[in-house]
PDB file of C-alpha atoms in Angstrom:
ATOM      1  CA  MET A   1     -28.682-135.107 211.509  1.00  0.00           C
ATOM      2  CA  THR A   2     -31.772-133.867 213.340  1.00  0.00           C
ATOM      3  CA  ALA A   3     -31.571-130.320 214.620  1.00  0.00           C
ATOM      4  CA  ASP A   4     -30.842-129.554 218.253  1.00  0.00           C
ATOM      5  CA  ARG A   5     -33.919-128.948 220.357  1.00  0.00           C
ATOM      6  CA  GLN A   6     -32.525-125.593 221.441  1.00  0.00           C
ATOM      7  CA  LYS A   7     -32.107-124.504 217.813  1.00  0.00           C
ATOM      8  CA  ARG A   8     -35.745-125.340 217.134  1.00  0.00           C
ATOM      9  CA  PHE A   9     -36.849-123.416 220.211  1.00  0.00           C
ATOM     10  CA  PHE A  10     -34.815-120.318 219.349  1.00  0.00           C
ATOM     11  CA  ALA A  11     -35.958-120.488 215.722  1.00  0.00           C
ATOM     12  CA  TYR A  12     -39.538-120.443 217.001  1.00  0.00           C
ATOM     13  CA  LEU A  13     -38.807-117.398 219.168  1.00  0.00           C
ATOM     14  CA  ILE A  14     -37.141-115.582 216.262  1.00  0.00           C
ATOM     15  CA  ASP A  15     -40.289-116.185 214.196  1.00  0.00           C
ATOM     16  CA  ILE A  16     -43.078-115.678 216.733  1.00  0.00           C
ATOM     17  CA  ILE A  17     -41.834-112.583 218.581  1.00  0.00           C
ATOM     18  CA  PRO A  18     -41.949-110.214 215.563  1.00  0.00           C
ATOM     19  CA  ILE A  19     -45.299-111.667 214.465  1.00  0.00           C
ATOM     20  CA  SER A  20     -46.767-111.207 217.946  1.00  0.00           C
ATOM     21  CA  LEU A  21     -45.395-107.670 218.189  1.00  0.00           C
ATOM     22  CA  LEU A  22     -46.951-106.747 214.839  1.00  0.00           C
ATOM     23  CA  VAL A  23     -50.335-108.163 215.843  1.00  0.00           C
ATOM     24  CA  PHE A  24     -50.088-106.485 219.265  1.00  0.00           C
ATOM     25  CA  GLY A  25     -49.160-103.191 217.598  1.00  0.00           C
ATOM     26  CA  PHE A  26     -52.124-103.430 215.242  1.00  0.00           C
ATOM     27  CA  PHE A  27     -54.490-104.007 218.164  1.00  0.00           C
ATOM     28  CA  TYR A  28     -52.830-101.262 220.215  1.00  0.00           C
ATOM     29  CA  PHE A  29     -52.771 -98.538 217.563  1.00  0.00           C
ATOM     30  CA  PHE A  30     -55.850 -99.380 215.493  1.00  0.00           C
ATOM     31  CA  LEU A  31     -58.280-101.452 217.576  1.00  0.00           C
ATOM     32  CA  GLY A  32     -58.238 -99.670 220.926  1.00  0.00           C
ATOM     33  CA  PHE A  33     -56.099-102.070 222.929  1.00  0.00           C
ATOM     34  CA  ASP A  34     -54.337 -99.045 224.424  1.00  0.00           C
ATOM     35  CA  ILE A  35     -57.624 -97.983 226.033  1.00  0.00           C
ATOM     36  CA  VAL A  36     -58.321-101.548 227.163  1.00  0.00           C
ATOM     37  CA  LEU A  37     -54.899-101.675 228.851  1.00  0.00           C
ATOM     38  CA  GLU A  38     -55.429 -98.313 230.532  1.00  0.00           C
ATOM     39  CA  LYS A  39     -58.813 -99.373 231.897  1.00  0.00           C
ATOM     40  CA  TYR A  40     -57.400-102.741 232.975  1.00  0.00           C
ATOM     41  CA  PHE A  41     -54.557-101.215 234.990  1.00  0.00           C
ATOM     42  CA  ASN A  42     -56.836 -98.561 236.539  1.00  0.00           C
ATOM     43  CA  ARG A  43     -59.846-100.802 237.110  1.00  0.00           C
ATOM     44  CA  GLY A  44     -60.126-100.712 240.886  1.00  0.00           C
ATOM     45  CA  GLY A  45     -62.631-103.425 241.748  1.00  0.00           C
ATOM     46  CA  ASP A  46     -64.456-103.465 238.398  1.00  0.00           C
ATOM     47  CA  ILE A  47     -64.397-106.841 236.617  1.00  0.00           C
ATOM     48  CA  GLN A  48     -65.468-105.560 233.165  1.00  0.00           C
ATOM     49  CA  PRO A  49     -62.028-104.156 232.182  1.00  0.00           C
ATOM     50  CA  ARG A  50     -60.468-107.511 233.068  1.00  0.00           C
ATOM     51  CA  ILE A  51     -62.979-109.360 230.892  1.00  0.00           C
ATOM     52  CA  GLU A  52     -62.285-107.031 227.952  1.00  0.00           C
ATOM     53  CA  PHE A  53     -58.517-107.349 228.472  1.00  0.00           C
ATOM     54  CA  VAL A  54     -58.676-111.166 228.478  1.00  0.00           C
ATOM     55  CA  LYS A  55     -60.838-111.191 225.323  1.00  0.00           C
ATOM     56  CA  GLN A  56     -58.469-108.942 223.391  1.00  0.00           C
ATOM     57  CA  ARG A  57     -55.359-110.683 224.732  1.00  0.00           C
ATOM     58  CA  ASN A  58     -56.788-113.990 223.506  1.00  0.00           C
ATOM     59  CA  TRP A  59     -57.503-112.471 220.089  1.00  0.00           C
ATOM     60  CA  ILE A  60     -53.898-111.249 219.868  1.00  0.00           C
ATOM     61  CA  ARG A  61     -52.581-114.693 220.868  1.00  0.00           C
ATOM     62  CA  ASP A  62     -54.830-116.594 218.464  1.00  0.00           C
ATOM     63  CA  ILE A  63     -54.265-114.278 215.494  1.00  0.00           C
ATOM     64  CA  SER A  64     -50.499-114.389 216.094  1.00  0.00           C
ATOM     65  CA  PHE A  65     -50.638-118.192 216.080  1.00  0.00           C
ATOM     66  CA  PHE A  66     -52.702-118.220 212.861  1.00  0.00           C
ATOM     67  CA  VAL A  67     -50.320-115.789 211.118  1.00  0.00           C
ATOM     68  CA  TRP A  68     -47.370-117.937 212.256  1.00  0.00           C
ATOM     69  CA  ILE A  69     -49.020-121.064 210.797  1.00  0.00           C
ATOM     70  CA  VAL A  70     -49.626-119.365 207.422  1.00  0.00           C
ATOM     71  CA  TYR A  71     -46.076-117.969 207.413  1.00  0.00           C
ATOM     72  CA  CYS A  72     -44.634-121.431 208.170  1.00  0.00           C
ATOM     73  CA  VAL A  73     -46.667-123.060 205.382  1.00  0.00           C
ATOM     74  CA  PHE A  74     -45.219-120.756 202.742  1.00  0.00           C
ATOM     75  CA  MET A  75     -41.666-120.587 204.067  1.00  0.00           C
ATOM     76  CA  GLU A  76     -41.222-124.308 204.751  1.00  0.00           C
ATOM     77  CA  SER A  77     -42.515-125.267 201.286  1.00  0.00           C
ATOM     78  CA  SER A  78     -40.220-122.724 199.607  1.00  0.00           C
ATOM     79  CA  VAL A  79     -36.750-123.459 198.235  1.00  0.00           C
ATOM     80  CA  THR A  80     -35.266-122.521 201.629  1.00  0.00           C
ATOM     81  CA  GLN A  81     -37.406-125.151 203.422  1.00  0.00           C
ATOM     82  CA  ALA A  82     -37.196-122.910 206.465  1.00  0.00           C
ATOM     83  CA  THR A  83     -38.679-119.901 208.186  1.00  0.00           C
ATOM     84  CA  LEU A  84     -36.427-116.916 208.885  1.00  0.00           C
ATOM     85  CA  GLY A  85     -35.875-118.258 212.397  1.00  0.00           C
ATOM     86  CA  LYS A  86     -34.892-121.677 211.091  1.00  0.00           C
ATOM     87  CA  MET A  87     -32.579-120.059 208.531  1.00  0.00           C
ATOM     88  CA  ALA A  88     -30.937-118.010 211.288  1.00  0.00           C
ATOM     89  CA  MET A  89     -30.392-121.198 213.291  1.00  0.00           C
ATOM     90  CA  GLY A  90     -29.122-123.173 210.270  1.00  0.00           C
ATOM     91  CA  ILE A  91     -31.953-125.713 210.210  1.00  0.00           C
ATOM     92  CA  LYS A  92     -34.678-126.726 207.752  1.00  0.00           C
ATOM     93  CA  VAL A  93     -37.669-129.072 207.392  1.00  0.00           C
ATOM     94  CA  VAL A  94     -37.465-132.227 205.286  1.00  0.00           C
ATOM     95  CA  LYS A  95     -39.754-135.143 204.566  1.00  0.00           C
ATOM     96  CA  GLU A  96     -38.901-138.633 205.771  1.00  0.00           C
ATOM     97  CA  ASP A  97     -37.050-139.302 202.495  1.00  0.00           C
ATOM     98  CA  GLY A  98     -34.957-136.139 202.957  1.00  0.00           C
ATOM     99  CA  ASN A  99     -36.724-134.175 200.213  1.00  0.00           C
ATOM    100  CA  LYS A 100     -38.514-130.834 200.305  1.00  0.00           C
ATOM    101  CA  MET A 101     -42.197-130.676 201.244  1.00  0.00           C
ATOM    102  CA  SER A 102     -44.760-129.569 198.695  1.00  0.00           C
ATOM    103  CA  TRP A 103     -47.114-126.722 199.550  1.00  0.00           C
ATOM    104  CA  SER A 104     -49.908-129.169 200.449  1.00  0.00           C
ATOM    105  CA  GLU A 105     -47.565-131.253 202.628  1.00  0.00           C
ATOM    106  CA  SER A 106     -46.420-128.100 204.408  1.00  0.00           C
ATOM    107  CA  LEU A 107     -50.054-127.102 204.882  1.00  0.00           C
ATOM    108  CA  GLY A 108     -50.791-130.495 206.469  1.00  0.00           C
ATOM    109  CA  ARG A 109     -47.734-130.314 208.726  1.00  0.00           C
ATOM    110  CA  ASN A 110     -48.488-126.823 209.919  1.00  0.00           C
ATOM    111  CA  LEU A 111     -52.225-127.330 210.383  1.00  0.00           C
ATOM    112  CA  SER A 112     -51.271-130.300 212.578  1.00  0.00           C
ATOM    113  CA  LYS A 113     -49.661-127.793 214.949  1.00  0.00           C
ATOM    114  CA  ILE A 114     -53.189-126.745 215.937  1.00  0.00           C
ATOM    115  CA  ILE A 115     -53.599-130.072 217.747  1.00  0.00           C
ATOM    116  CA  SER A 116     -50.479-129.393 219.815  1.00  0.00           C
ATOM    117  CA  TYR A 117     -51.679-125.867 220.488  1.00  0.00           C
ATOM    118  CA  PHE A 118     -55.048-126.923 221.859  1.00  0.00           C
ATOM    119  CA  VAL A 119     -53.651-129.810 223.925  1.00  0.00           C
ATOM    120  CA  LEU A 120     -51.675-127.559 226.277  1.00  0.00           C
ATOM    121  CA  PHE A 121     -48.748-127.324 223.835  1.00  0.00           C
ATOM    122  CA  LEU A 122     -47.878-130.977 224.577  1.00  0.00           C
ATOM    123  CA  GLY A 123     -47.114-131.732 220.929  1.00  0.00           C
ATOM    124  CA  PHE A 124     -44.450-129.024 220.941  1.00  0.00           C
ATOM    125  CA  ILE A 125     -43.084-130.002 224.355  1.00  0.00           C
ATOM    126  CA  TRP A 126     -42.818-133.566 223.011  1.00  0.00           C
ATOM    127  CA  ILE A 127     -39.811-132.425 220.935  1.00  0.00           C
ATOM    128  CA  PHE A 128     -37.766-132.157 224.138  1.00  0.00           C
ATOM    129  CA  PHE A 129     -38.418-135.805 225.066  1.00  0.00           C
ATOM    130  CA  ASP A 130     -38.566-137.600 221.716  1.00  0.00           C
ATOM    131  CA  ARG A 131     -35.396-139.418 220.669  1.00  0.00           C
ATOM    132  CA  ASN A 132     -35.888-138.185 217.066  1.00  0.00           C
ATOM    133  CA  LYS A 133     -36.637-134.652 218.318  1.00  0.00           C
ATOM    134  CA  GLN A 134     -40.017-134.694 216.551  1.00  0.00           C
ATOM    135  CA  GLY A 135     -43.149-132.896 217.618  1.00  0.00           C
ATOM    136  CA  TRP A 136     -46.562-134.424 217.056  1.00  0.00           C
ATOM    137  CA  HIS A 137     -46.916-132.404 213.849  1.00  0.00           C
ATOM    138  CA  ASP A 138     -43.641-133.951 212.598  1.00  0.00           C
ATOM    139  CA  LYS A 139     -44.701-137.484 213.506  1.00  0.00           C
ATOM    140  CA  MET A 140     -48.145-137.103 211.907  1.00  0.00           C
ATOM    141  CA  ASN A 141     -46.604-135.846 208.668  1.00  0.00           C
ATOM    142  CA  LYS A 142     -43.346-137.846 208.638  1.00  0.00           C
ATOM    143  CA  THR A 143     -41.108-134.786 208.686  1.00  0.00           C
ATOM    144  CA  TYR A 144     -37.880-133.919 210.436  1.00  0.00           C
ATOM    145  CA  VAL A 145     -36.142-130.669 211.264  1.00  0.00           C
ATOM    146  CA  VAL A 146     -32.490-131.111 210.349  1.00  0.00           C
ATOM    147  CA  ASP A 147     -29.257-129.156 210.270  1.00  0.00           C
ATOM    148  CA  LYS A 148     -28.854-127.556 206.841  1.00  0.00           C
ATOM    149  CA  LYS A 149     -25.321-128.824 206.411  1.00  0.00           C
ATOM    150  CA  TYR A 150     -26.500-132.439 206.538  1.00  0.00           C
ATOM    151  CA  GLY A 151     -29.736-132.194 204.573  1.00  0.00           C
ATOM    152  CA  CYS A 152     -30.945-135.488 205.971  1.00  0.00           C
ATOM    153  CA  PHE A 153     -31.291-137.166 209.330  1.00  0.00           C
ATOM    154  CA  ASP A 154     -29.704-140.029 211.252  1.00  0.00           C
TER     155      ASP A 154
END
């Protein structure tokens, strides 16, 4: 049985929030984002602090997304077939035949997420409207996210 859309969404949050916080923390404590934030909030009419803030914010967002992709590749091709968020929600990723993905298949699936990312997240939003609850990355790679207790899909 395919996993509930809400489970997929919460699994994503469980995975991405700690990753984003770690990347943010690295920028804040080691790359001067604390100073950028201070200048941004005390900028008055100066545009330069805003430009610097947007640049660093975008770096944090993009690096967090990249780290999440790499993390998903390894976790979803492992014996668990799931990220920590998916494990917490009791779901996993399977191929169309119900079997586990290889590392290269997981790489293809997760690199496909980049398309959804750059097209206004539409490939992820698609999950909420698709009758099989598949995102574009699932459709392109013939994968499903299923409840662990079933191990396959309807």
